Structure formats: structure tokens, C-alpha cells
């Protein structure tokens, strides 16, 4: 398990995020099996680091923070990788986490997981993609899209924070169409119980929507009016 930072202070906040600003730009690199985030003036090294507007860390009172169990408060920040796999016909793969998962059960997410010792970010992403979906794509091009500060439970009304992650999103461009890759899917039942391919226009509508809305309204007639 790879760790970076510590405690339940917001990483976005550390790099300048405020109550009304939830995205910053940072440098990002794996060094000695640890994710290092840093400030830099080099545009080619900067990636967005974002948290949701309802991030529980930003709304955690001093009293609530003091009540966290010692092992939770001292756990540090875990690091994971998520793969945004895009096909030649512009479809993106999502998987649904199994019901028994300790964090985010039954939630639709890109394939992903932990980073093993000695791996690069892209190597970790390709390995997790193969383990969870059966898709072995060693030749597809990829790069880092951005970072997401994730806390579980995701909102304070669901309970006090238990886990704190920085998730590195990597974008992989497949050399095959959605139909070809669909025939190759072999889901890892212990972690994944569903998969879906979303058209890129629907993904863009979801990303552009307000994070606190229950549904995503889409104007295009080719996609559903809502996505929940």
C-alpha cells in the first residue's frame, strides 16, 4: 500500500483550495513508490487536483475531528489509480463495485485500484484494468488526466470519515472499438458486478453537471434525459 501525506486535512486545501474553490493545479510524480504532489511553474507538469463541493473534510468540525478513532486519524492518505478507457468509437468503460466492498459498494466507477511496489501509474492502471475486466491492452497510449481527493463516506450525513484517498485518473486510448472490447470482457466477480459503456457525449454531460444534483439533464436526443 502506498501512502502520501497524513491525517484528515484536505490535500486540495493544502495547495490553496478554499470553501468556494475546490480545484487546484499541482505537479504529480511517483518517487520511491510514493505519490509526490508539488507546486511548480512548469505548465507541462501541472494536472488538476479536485475535491467535491460536499467533501466531508472541509465540513468536519474540530470536535468531530477530535472524535475520530486513532487508527483512522493516523492512517494517512492512500493512493489509487483509476482508468478512463476510451475506445476508437469514443465510448468510456464504467464498472460497478460489488455489493460487499468496504468502500463505495454498488457505485459506478472507472476500473482501478491500488499501486503495487515498483509500478508506474500507467502500469498500475493497465494491471487493474486487466484484473477487473479481463482486458489486456499493453500497447494503448495513456497519460494522467488529473487527481481526485476522495473520502469515504463521501458526505458527513453518511458518517464520519474513515478512508482518505488521492485517486490518479489515467486516460487510456484503446486501439479497438467498444463492440470488440465488449466481447473480451471477463469481470472479476469478487470486485465488480457490472459494466457499461457510455458514449463520450454522455460522460461530458455528467462531468458538466452540478455535483449535488440527483440527476444529469442532457439536451441531446441521442442520450437519456437523466443519468442516475
PDB file of C-alpha atoms in Angstrom:
ATOM      1  CA  UNK A   1       0.000   0.000   0.000  1.00  0.00           C
ATOM      2  CA  UNK A   2       1.348   3.408  -0.950  1.00  0.00           C
ATOM      3  CA  UNK A   3       0.754   6.418   1.246  1.00  0.00           C
ATOM      4  CA  UNK A   4       1.149  10.142   0.791  1.00  0.00           C
ATOM      5  CA  UNK A   5       0.565  12.962   3.249  1.00  0.00           C
ATOM      6  CA  UNK A   6      -1.254  12.278   6.502  1.00  0.00           C
ATOM      7  CA  UNK A   7      -4.284  12.849   8.684  1.00  0.00           C
ATOM      8  CA  UNK A   8      -7.629  14.273   7.706  1.00  0.00           C
ATOM      9  CA  UNK A   9      -6.549  17.634   6.345  1.00  0.00           C
ATOM     10  CA  UNK A  10      -7.687  18.315   2.802  1.00  0.00           C
ATOM     11  CA  UNK A  11      -4.930  17.971   0.220  1.00  0.00           C
ATOM     12  CA  UNK A  12      -6.740  20.432  -2.059  1.00  0.00           C
ATOM     13  CA  UNK A  13      -6.858  22.846   0.867  1.00  0.00           C
ATOM     14  CA  UNK A  14      -3.134  22.417   1.490  1.00  0.00           C
ATOM     15  CA  UNK A  15      -2.429  23.552  -2.076  1.00  0.00           C
ATOM     16  CA  UNK A  16      -4.669  26.612  -1.856  1.00  0.00           C
ATOM     17  CA  UNK A  17      -8.237  25.373  -2.184  1.00  0.00           C
ATOM     18  CA  UNK A  18     -10.879  27.337  -0.274  1.00  0.00           C
ATOM     19  CA  UNK A  19     -14.521  26.945   0.764  1.00  0.00           C
ATOM     20  CA  UNK A  20     -15.552  28.237  -2.654  1.00  0.00           C
ATOM     21  CA  UNK A  21     -12.672  26.872  -4.741  1.00  0.00           C
ATOM     22  CA  UNK A  22     -12.346  23.103  -4.932  1.00  0.00           C
ATOM     23  CA  UNK A  23      -9.775  22.591  -7.677  1.00  0.00           C
ATOM     24  CA  UNK A  24      -6.062  23.412  -7.799  1.00  0.00           C
ATOM     25  CA  UNK A  25      -3.246  22.517 -10.186  1.00  0.00           C
ATOM     26  CA  UNK A  26      -0.215  20.594  -8.973  1.00  0.00           C
ATOM     27  CA  UNK A  27       2.730  18.583 -10.183  1.00  0.00           C
ATOM     28  CA  UNK A  28       2.426  14.827  -9.707  1.00  0.00           C
ATOM     29  CA  UNK A  29       5.048  12.067  -9.741  1.00  0.00           C
ATOM     30  CA  UNK A  30       5.759   8.636  -8.262  1.00  0.00           C
ATOM     31  CA  UNK A  31       9.071   8.625  -6.400  1.00  0.00           C
ATOM     32  CA  UNK A  32      10.306   5.652  -4.380  1.00  0.00           C
ATOM     33  CA  UNK A  33       6.811   4.130  -4.510  1.00  0.00           C
ATOM     34  CA  UNK A  34       5.167   7.222  -3.055  1.00  0.00           C
ATOM     35  CA  UNK A  35       2.978   9.746  -4.812  1.00  0.00           C
ATOM     36  CA  UNK A  36       4.552  13.182  -4.560  1.00  0.00           C
ATOM     37  CA  UNK A  37       2.448  16.291  -5.199  1.00  0.00           C
ATOM     38  CA  UNK A  38       4.288  19.565  -5.582  1.00  0.00           C
ATOM     39  CA  UNK A  39       3.947  23.165  -6.681  1.00  0.00           C
ATOM     40  CA  UNK A  40       5.614  24.111  -9.948  1.00  0.00           C
ATOM     41  CA  UNK A  41       5.570  26.835 -12.596  1.00  0.00           C
ATOM     42  CA  UNK A  42       6.080  24.313 -15.401  1.00  0.00           C
ATOM     43  CA  UNK A  43       2.807  24.096 -17.319  1.00  0.00           C
ATOM     44  CA  UNK A  44       3.692  20.713 -18.812  1.00  0.00           C
ATOM     45  CA  UNK A  45       3.873  19.169 -15.308  1.00  0.00           C
ATOM     46  CA  UNK A  46       0.594  20.553 -13.938  1.00  0.00           C
ATOM     47  CA  UNK A  47      -2.567  18.455 -13.570  1.00  0.00           C
ATOM     48  CA  UNK A  48      -5.863  19.346 -11.864  1.00  0.00           C
ATOM     49  CA  UNK A  49      -6.452  18.134  -8.300  1.00  0.00           C
ATOM     50  CA  UNK A  50     -10.121  18.339  -7.349  1.00  0.00           C
ATOM     51  CA  UNK A  51     -12.487  17.510  -4.486  1.00  0.00           C
ATOM     52  CA  UNK A  52     -16.318  17.576  -4.421  1.00  0.00           C
ATOM     53  CA  UNK A  53     -18.075  20.632  -3.024  1.00  0.00           C
ATOM     54  CA  UNK A  54     -19.512  18.384  -0.310  1.00  0.00           C
ATOM     55  CA  UNK A  55     -16.113  16.962   0.710  1.00  0.00           C
ATOM     56  CA  UNK A  56     -16.602  15.916   4.356  1.00  0.00           C
ATOM     57  CA  UNK A  57     -13.126  17.027   5.400  1.00  0.00           C
ATOM     58  CA  UNK A  58     -13.957  20.645   4.572  1.00  0.00           C
ATOM     59  CA  UNK A  59     -17.092  20.477   6.750  1.00  0.00           C
ATOM     60  CA  UNK A  60     -15.593  18.496   9.643  1.00  0.00           C
ATOM     61  CA  UNK A  61     -15.820  20.398  12.927  1.00  0.00           C
ATOM     62  CA  UNK A  62     -12.852  20.408  15.329  1.00  0.00           C
ATOM     63  CA  UNK A  63     -14.946  18.387  17.788  1.00  0.00           C
ATOM     64  CA  UNK A  64     -15.796  15.762  15.164  1.00  0.00           C
ATOM     65  CA  UNK A  65     -12.165  15.575  14.036  1.00  0.00           C
ATOM     66  CA  UNK A  66     -11.064  15.014  17.636  1.00  0.00           C
ATOM     67  CA  UNK A  67     -13.561  12.163  17.971  1.00  0.00           C
ATOM     68  CA  UNK A  68     -12.083  10.148  15.096  1.00  0.00           C
ATOM     69  CA  UNK A  69     -10.527   6.824  16.172  1.00  0.00           C
ATOM     70  CA  UNK A  70      -6.756   6.997  16.473  1.00  0.00           C
ATOM     71  CA  UNK A  71      -6.156   4.428  13.728  1.00  0.00           C
ATOM     72  CA  UNK A  72      -8.388   6.423  11.377  1.00  0.00           C
ATOM     73  CA  UNK A  73      -6.838   9.789  12.202  1.00  0.00           C
ATOM     74  CA  UNK A  74      -3.300   8.407  11.793  1.00  0.00           C
ATOM     75  CA  UNK A  75      -3.914   6.240   8.730  1.00  0.00           C
ATOM     76  CA  UNK A  76      -2.626   8.786   6.247  1.00  0.00           C
ATOM     77  CA  UNK A  77      -3.723   9.245   2.661  1.00  0.00           C
ATOM     78  CA  UNK A  78      -3.922   6.150   0.478  1.00  0.00           C
ATOM     79  CA  UNK A  79      -3.214   6.373  -3.239  1.00  0.00           C
ATOM     80  CA  UNK A  80      -5.082   4.618  -6.023  1.00  0.00           C
ATOM     81  CA  UNK A  81      -5.365   4.705  -9.786  1.00  0.00           C
ATOM     82  CA  UNK A  82      -8.497   4.780 -11.959  1.00  0.00           C
ATOM     83  CA  UNK A  83      -8.555   4.051 -15.691  1.00  0.00           C
ATOM     84  CA  UNK A  84     -10.645   6.095 -18.105  1.00  0.00           C
ATOM     85  CA  UNK A  85     -10.579   3.670 -21.038  1.00  0.00           C
ATOM     86  CA  UNK A  86     -11.750   5.243 -24.304  1.00  0.00           C
ATOM     87  CA  UNK A  87     -12.422   3.177 -27.437  1.00  0.00           C
ATOM     88  CA  UNK A  88     -11.876   4.161 -31.054  1.00  0.00           C
ATOM     89  CA  UNK A  89     -15.593   4.999 -31.354  1.00  0.00           C
ATOM     90  CA  UNK A  90     -15.467   7.212 -28.244  1.00  0.00           C
ATOM     91  CA  UNK A  91     -17.065   5.040 -25.589  1.00  0.00           C
ATOM     92  CA  UNK A  92     -15.829   5.016 -21.980  1.00  0.00           C
ATOM     93  CA  UNK A  93     -15.956   1.971 -19.704  1.00  0.00           C
ATOM     94  CA  UNK A  94     -17.500   2.075 -16.220  1.00  0.00           C
ATOM     95  CA  UNK A  95     -17.718  -0.791 -13.740  1.00  0.00           C
ATOM     96  CA  UNK A  96     -19.968  -1.256 -10.725  1.00  0.00           C
ATOM     97  CA  UNK A  97     -18.277  -2.113  -7.443  1.00  0.00           C
ATOM     98  CA  UNK A  98     -19.534  -5.305  -5.825  1.00  0.00           C
ATOM     99  CA  UNK A  99     -22.083  -5.099  -3.016  1.00  0.00           C
ATOM    100  CA  UNK A 100     -19.663  -6.405  -0.356  1.00  0.00           C
ATOM    101  CA  UNK A 101     -16.891  -3.856  -0.984  1.00  0.00           C
ATOM    102  CA  UNK A 102     -15.905  -1.923   2.156  1.00  0.00           C
ATOM    103  CA  UNK A 103     -15.890   1.448   0.401  1.00  0.00           C
ATOM    104  CA  UNK A 104     -18.335   2.731  -2.205  1.00  0.00           C
ATOM    105  CA  UNK A 105     -20.298  -0.534  -2.643  1.00  0.00           C
ATOM    106  CA  UNK A 106     -22.539  -0.676  -5.751  1.00  0.00           C
ATOM    107  CA  UNK A 107     -21.090   2.588  -7.054  1.00  0.00           C
ATOM    108  CA  UNK A 108     -20.270   3.006 -10.757  1.00  0.00           C
ATOM    109  CA  UNK A 109     -16.610   3.922 -11.221  1.00  0.00           C
ATOM    110  CA  UNK A 110     -13.833   3.500 -13.784  1.00  0.00           C
ATOM    111  CA  UNK A 111     -11.767   0.325 -13.303  1.00  0.00           C
ATOM    112  CA  UNK A 112      -8.904   0.813 -10.872  1.00  0.00           C
ATOM    113  CA  UNK A 113      -7.280   0.051  -7.561  1.00  0.00           C
ATOM    114  CA  UNK A 114      -4.004   0.187  -5.673  1.00  0.00           C
ATOM    115  CA  UNK A 115      -0.481   0.731  -6.979  1.00  0.00           C
ATOM    116  CA  UNK A 116       1.976  -2.086  -6.358  1.00  0.00           C
ATOM    117  CA  UNK A 117       5.617  -1.611  -5.421  1.00  0.00           C
ATOM    118  CA  UNK A 118       7.777  -0.728  -8.403  1.00  0.00           C
ATOM    119  CA  UNK A 119       4.882   0.063 -10.753  1.00  0.00           C
ATOM    120  CA  UNK A 120       4.405   3.246 -12.733  1.00  0.00           C
ATOM    121  CA  UNK A 121       0.973   4.860 -12.756  1.00  0.00           C
ATOM    122  CA  UNK A 122       0.207   3.518 -16.238  1.00  0.00           C
ATOM    123  CA  UNK A 123       1.428   0.032 -15.342  1.00  0.00           C
ATOM    124  CA  UNK A 124      -0.820   0.000 -12.282  1.00  0.00           C
ATOM    125  CA  UNK A 125      -3.758   1.190 -14.343  1.00  0.00           C
ATOM    126  CA  UNK A 126      -3.277  -1.450 -17.040  1.00  0.00           C
ATOM    127  CA  UNK A 127      -2.889  -4.210 -14.427  1.00  0.00           C
ATOM    128  CA  UNK A 128      -6.038  -3.198 -12.544  1.00  0.00           C
ATOM    129  CA  UNK A 129      -7.940  -2.939 -15.831  1.00  0.00           C
ATOM    130  CA  UNK A 130      -6.944  -6.483 -16.758  1.00  0.00           C
ATOM    131  CA  UNK A 131      -7.679  -7.890 -13.290  1.00  0.00           C
ATOM    132  CA  UNK A 132     -11.156  -6.349 -13.054  1.00  0.00           C
ATOM    133  CA  UNK A 133     -12.323  -6.625 -16.668  1.00  0.00           C
ATOM    134  CA  UNK A 134     -10.082  -9.166 -18.414  1.00  0.00           C
ATOM    135  CA  UNK A 135      -8.953  -6.527 -20.929  1.00  0.00           C
ATOM    136  CA  UNK A 136      -5.226  -6.811 -21.647  1.00  0.00           C
ATOM    137  CA  UNK A 137      -4.177  -3.658 -23.504  1.00  0.00           C
ATOM    138  CA  UNK A 138      -0.404  -3.280 -23.140  1.00  0.00           C
ATOM    139  CA  UNK A 139       0.059  -1.123 -26.255  1.00  0.00           C
ATOM    140  CA  UNK A 140      -2.607   1.535 -25.722  1.00  0.00           C
ATOM    141  CA  UNK A 141      -1.346   5.075 -25.195  1.00  0.00           C
ATOM    142  CA  UNK A 142      -2.049   6.789 -21.899  1.00  0.00           C
ATOM    143  CA  UNK A 143      -1.448   9.836 -19.758  1.00  0.00           C
ATOM    144  CA  UNK A 144      -2.525  11.335 -16.433  1.00  0.00           C
ATOM    145  CA  UNK A 145      -5.821  13.241 -16.660  1.00  0.00           C
ATOM    146  CA  UNK A 146      -5.961  14.548 -13.109  1.00  0.00           C
ATOM    147  CA  UNK A 147      -6.318  13.733  -9.419  1.00  0.00           C
ATOM    148  CA  UNK A 148      -9.408  13.315  -7.251  1.00  0.00           C
ATOM    149  CA  UNK A 149      -9.455  13.737  -3.477  1.00  0.00           C
ATOM    150  CA  UNK A 150     -11.814  11.042  -2.234  1.00  0.00           C
ATOM    151  CA  UNK A 151     -13.185  10.486   1.271  1.00  0.00           C
ATOM    152  CA  UNK A 152     -15.406   7.637   2.473  1.00  0.00           C
ATOM    153  CA  UNK A 153     -18.174   8.016   3.466  1.00  0.00           C
ATOM    154  CA  UNK A 154     -18.444  10.779   0.836  1.00  0.00           C
ATOM    155  CA  UNK A 155     -20.732  13.067   2.906  1.00  0.00           C
ATOM    156  CA  UNK A 156     -20.902  13.801   6.624  1.00  0.00           C
ATOM    157  CA  UNK A 157     -24.587  12.855   6.850  1.00  0.00           C
ATOM    158  CA  UNK A 158     -23.475   9.301   5.996  1.00  0.00           C
ATOM    159  CA  UNK A 159     -20.993   9.138   8.864  1.00  0.00           C
ATOM    160  CA  UNK A 160     -17.593  10.412   9.941  1.00  0.00           C
ATOM    161  CA  UNK A 161     -14.668   9.919   7.528  1.00  0.00           C
ATOM    162  CA  UNK A 162     -12.993   6.511   7.587  1.00  0.00           C
ATOM    163  CA  UNK A 163     -10.778   6.499   4.485  1.00  0.00           C
ATOM    164  CA  UNK A 164      -8.917   9.231   2.619  1.00  0.00           C
ATOM    165  CA  UNK A 165      -7.550   8.718  -0.911  1.00  0.00           C
ATOM    166  CA  UNK A 166      -5.932  10.553  -3.747  1.00  0.00           C
ATOM    167  CA  UNK A 167      -7.075   8.819  -6.922  1.00  0.00           C
ATOM    168  CA  UNK A 168      -4.928   9.308 -10.023  1.00  0.00           C
ATOM    169  CA  UNK A 169      -7.058   9.197 -13.172  1.00  0.00           C
ATOM    170  CA  UNK A 170      -5.222   7.910 -16.231  1.00  0.00           C
ATOM    171  CA  UNK A 171      -6.638   8.106 -19.751  1.00  0.00           C
ATOM    172  CA  UNK A 172      -6.005   5.065 -21.950  1.00  0.00           C
ATOM    173  CA  UNK A 173      -6.786   5.186 -25.676  1.00  0.00           C
ATOM    174  CA  UNK A 174      -7.671   1.711 -26.920  1.00  0.00           C
ATOM    175  CA  UNK A 175      -6.969   0.610 -30.478  1.00  0.00           C
ATOM    176  CA  UNK A 176     -10.285  -1.252 -30.659  1.00  0.00           C
ATOM    177  CA  UNK A 177     -13.969  -0.350 -30.800  1.00  0.00           C
ATOM    178  CA  UNK A 178     -16.466  -0.755 -27.979  1.00  0.00           C
ATOM    179  CA  UNK A 179     -18.026  -3.805 -29.665  1.00  0.00           C
ATOM    180  CA  UNK A 180     -14.680  -5.593 -29.941  1.00  0.00           C
ATOM    181  CA  UNK A 181     -13.741  -4.947 -26.310  1.00  0.00           C
ATOM    182  CA  UNK A 182     -17.213  -5.857 -25.076  1.00  0.00           C
ATOM    183  CA  UNK A 183     -16.707  -9.391 -26.412  1.00  0.00           C
ATOM    184  CA  UNK A 184     -13.470  -9.648 -24.401  1.00  0.00           C
ATOM    185  CA  UNK A 185     -14.904  -8.559 -21.051  1.00  0.00           C
ATOM    186  CA  UNK A 186     -14.444 -11.049 -18.200  1.00  0.00           C
ATOM    187  CA  UNK A 187     -15.488  -9.315 -14.988  1.00  0.00           C
ATOM    188  CA  UNK A 188     -13.771 -10.134 -11.695  1.00  0.00           C
ATOM    189  CA  UNK A 189     -16.819 -11.157  -9.642  1.00  0.00           C
ATOM    190  CA  UNK A 190     -15.088 -10.582  -6.309  1.00  0.00           C
ATOM    191  CA  UNK A 191     -14.796  -6.845  -7.025  1.00  0.00           C
ATOM    192  CA  UNK A 192     -17.043  -5.990  -9.982  1.00  0.00           C
ATOM    193  CA  UNK A 193     -20.659  -6.980 -10.621  1.00  0.00           C
ATOM    194  CA  UNK A 194     -21.491  -4.910 -13.701  1.00  0.00           C
ATOM    195  CA  UNK A 195     -20.044  -2.952 -16.604  1.00  0.00           C
ATOM    196  CA  UNK A 196     -21.350  -0.328 -19.012  1.00  0.00           C
ATOM    197  CA  UNK A 197     -20.027   1.615 -21.973  1.00  0.00           C
ATOM    198  CA  UNK A 198     -21.003   5.298 -22.012  1.00  0.00           C
ATOM    199  CA  UNK A 199     -20.907   7.488 -25.083  1.00  0.00           C
ATOM    200  CA  UNK A 200     -18.432  10.328 -24.646  1.00  0.00           C
ATOM    201  CA  UNK A 201     -21.198  12.936 -25.019  1.00  0.00           C
ATOM    202  CA  UNK A 202     -22.996  11.454 -22.009  1.00  0.00           C
ATOM    203  CA  UNK A 203     -19.785  11.449 -19.977  1.00  0.00           C
ATOM    204  CA  UNK A 204     -19.240  15.119 -20.834  1.00  0.00           C
ATOM    205  CA  UNK A 205     -22.804  15.922 -19.732  1.00  0.00           C
ATOM    206  CA  UNK A 206     -22.255  14.171 -16.406  1.00  0.00           C
ATOM    207  CA  UNK A 207     -18.967  15.972 -15.779  1.00  0.00           C
ATOM    208  CA  UNK A 208     -20.506  19.341 -16.676  1.00  0.00           C
ATOM    209  CA  UNK A 209     -23.478  18.866 -14.344  1.00  0.00           C
ATOM    210  CA  UNK A 210     -23.770  20.214 -10.820  1.00  0.00           C
ATOM    211  CA  UNK A 211     -22.226  17.719  -8.403  1.00  0.00           C
ATOM    212  CA  UNK A 212     -25.143  17.895  -5.968  1.00  0.00           C
ATOM    213  CA  UNK A 213     -27.971  17.305  -8.450  1.00  0.00           C
ATOM    214  CA  UNK A 214     -29.766  13.959  -8.225  1.00  0.00           C
ATOM    215  CA  UNK A 215     -29.786  13.545 -11.989  1.00  0.00           C
ATOM    216  CA  UNK A 216     -27.994  14.895 -15.028  1.00  0.00           C
ATOM    217  CA  UNK A 217     -30.141  16.692 -17.590  1.00  0.00           C
ATOM    218  CA  UNK A 218     -28.976  16.193 -21.164  1.00  0.00           C
ATOM    219  CA  UNK A 219     -30.180  18.125 -24.212  1.00  0.00           C
ATOM    220  CA  UNK A 220     -29.018  15.655 -26.856  1.00  0.00           C
ATOM    221  CA  UNK A 221     -31.814  13.382 -28.194  1.00  0.00           C
ATOM    222  CA  UNK A 222     -29.320  10.537 -28.591  1.00  0.00           C
ATOM    223  CA  UNK A 223     -28.772  10.083 -24.838  1.00  0.00           C
ATOM    224  CA  UNK A 224     -31.132   9.690 -21.856  1.00  0.00           C
ATOM    225  CA  UNK A 225     -32.716  12.778 -20.311  1.00  0.00           C
ATOM    226  CA  UNK A 226     -31.305  11.802 -16.927  1.00  0.00           C
ATOM    227  CA  UNK A 227     -28.481   9.645 -15.637  1.00  0.00           C
ATOM    228  CA  UNK A 228     -28.658   8.457 -12.022  1.00  0.00           C
TER     229      UNK A 228
END
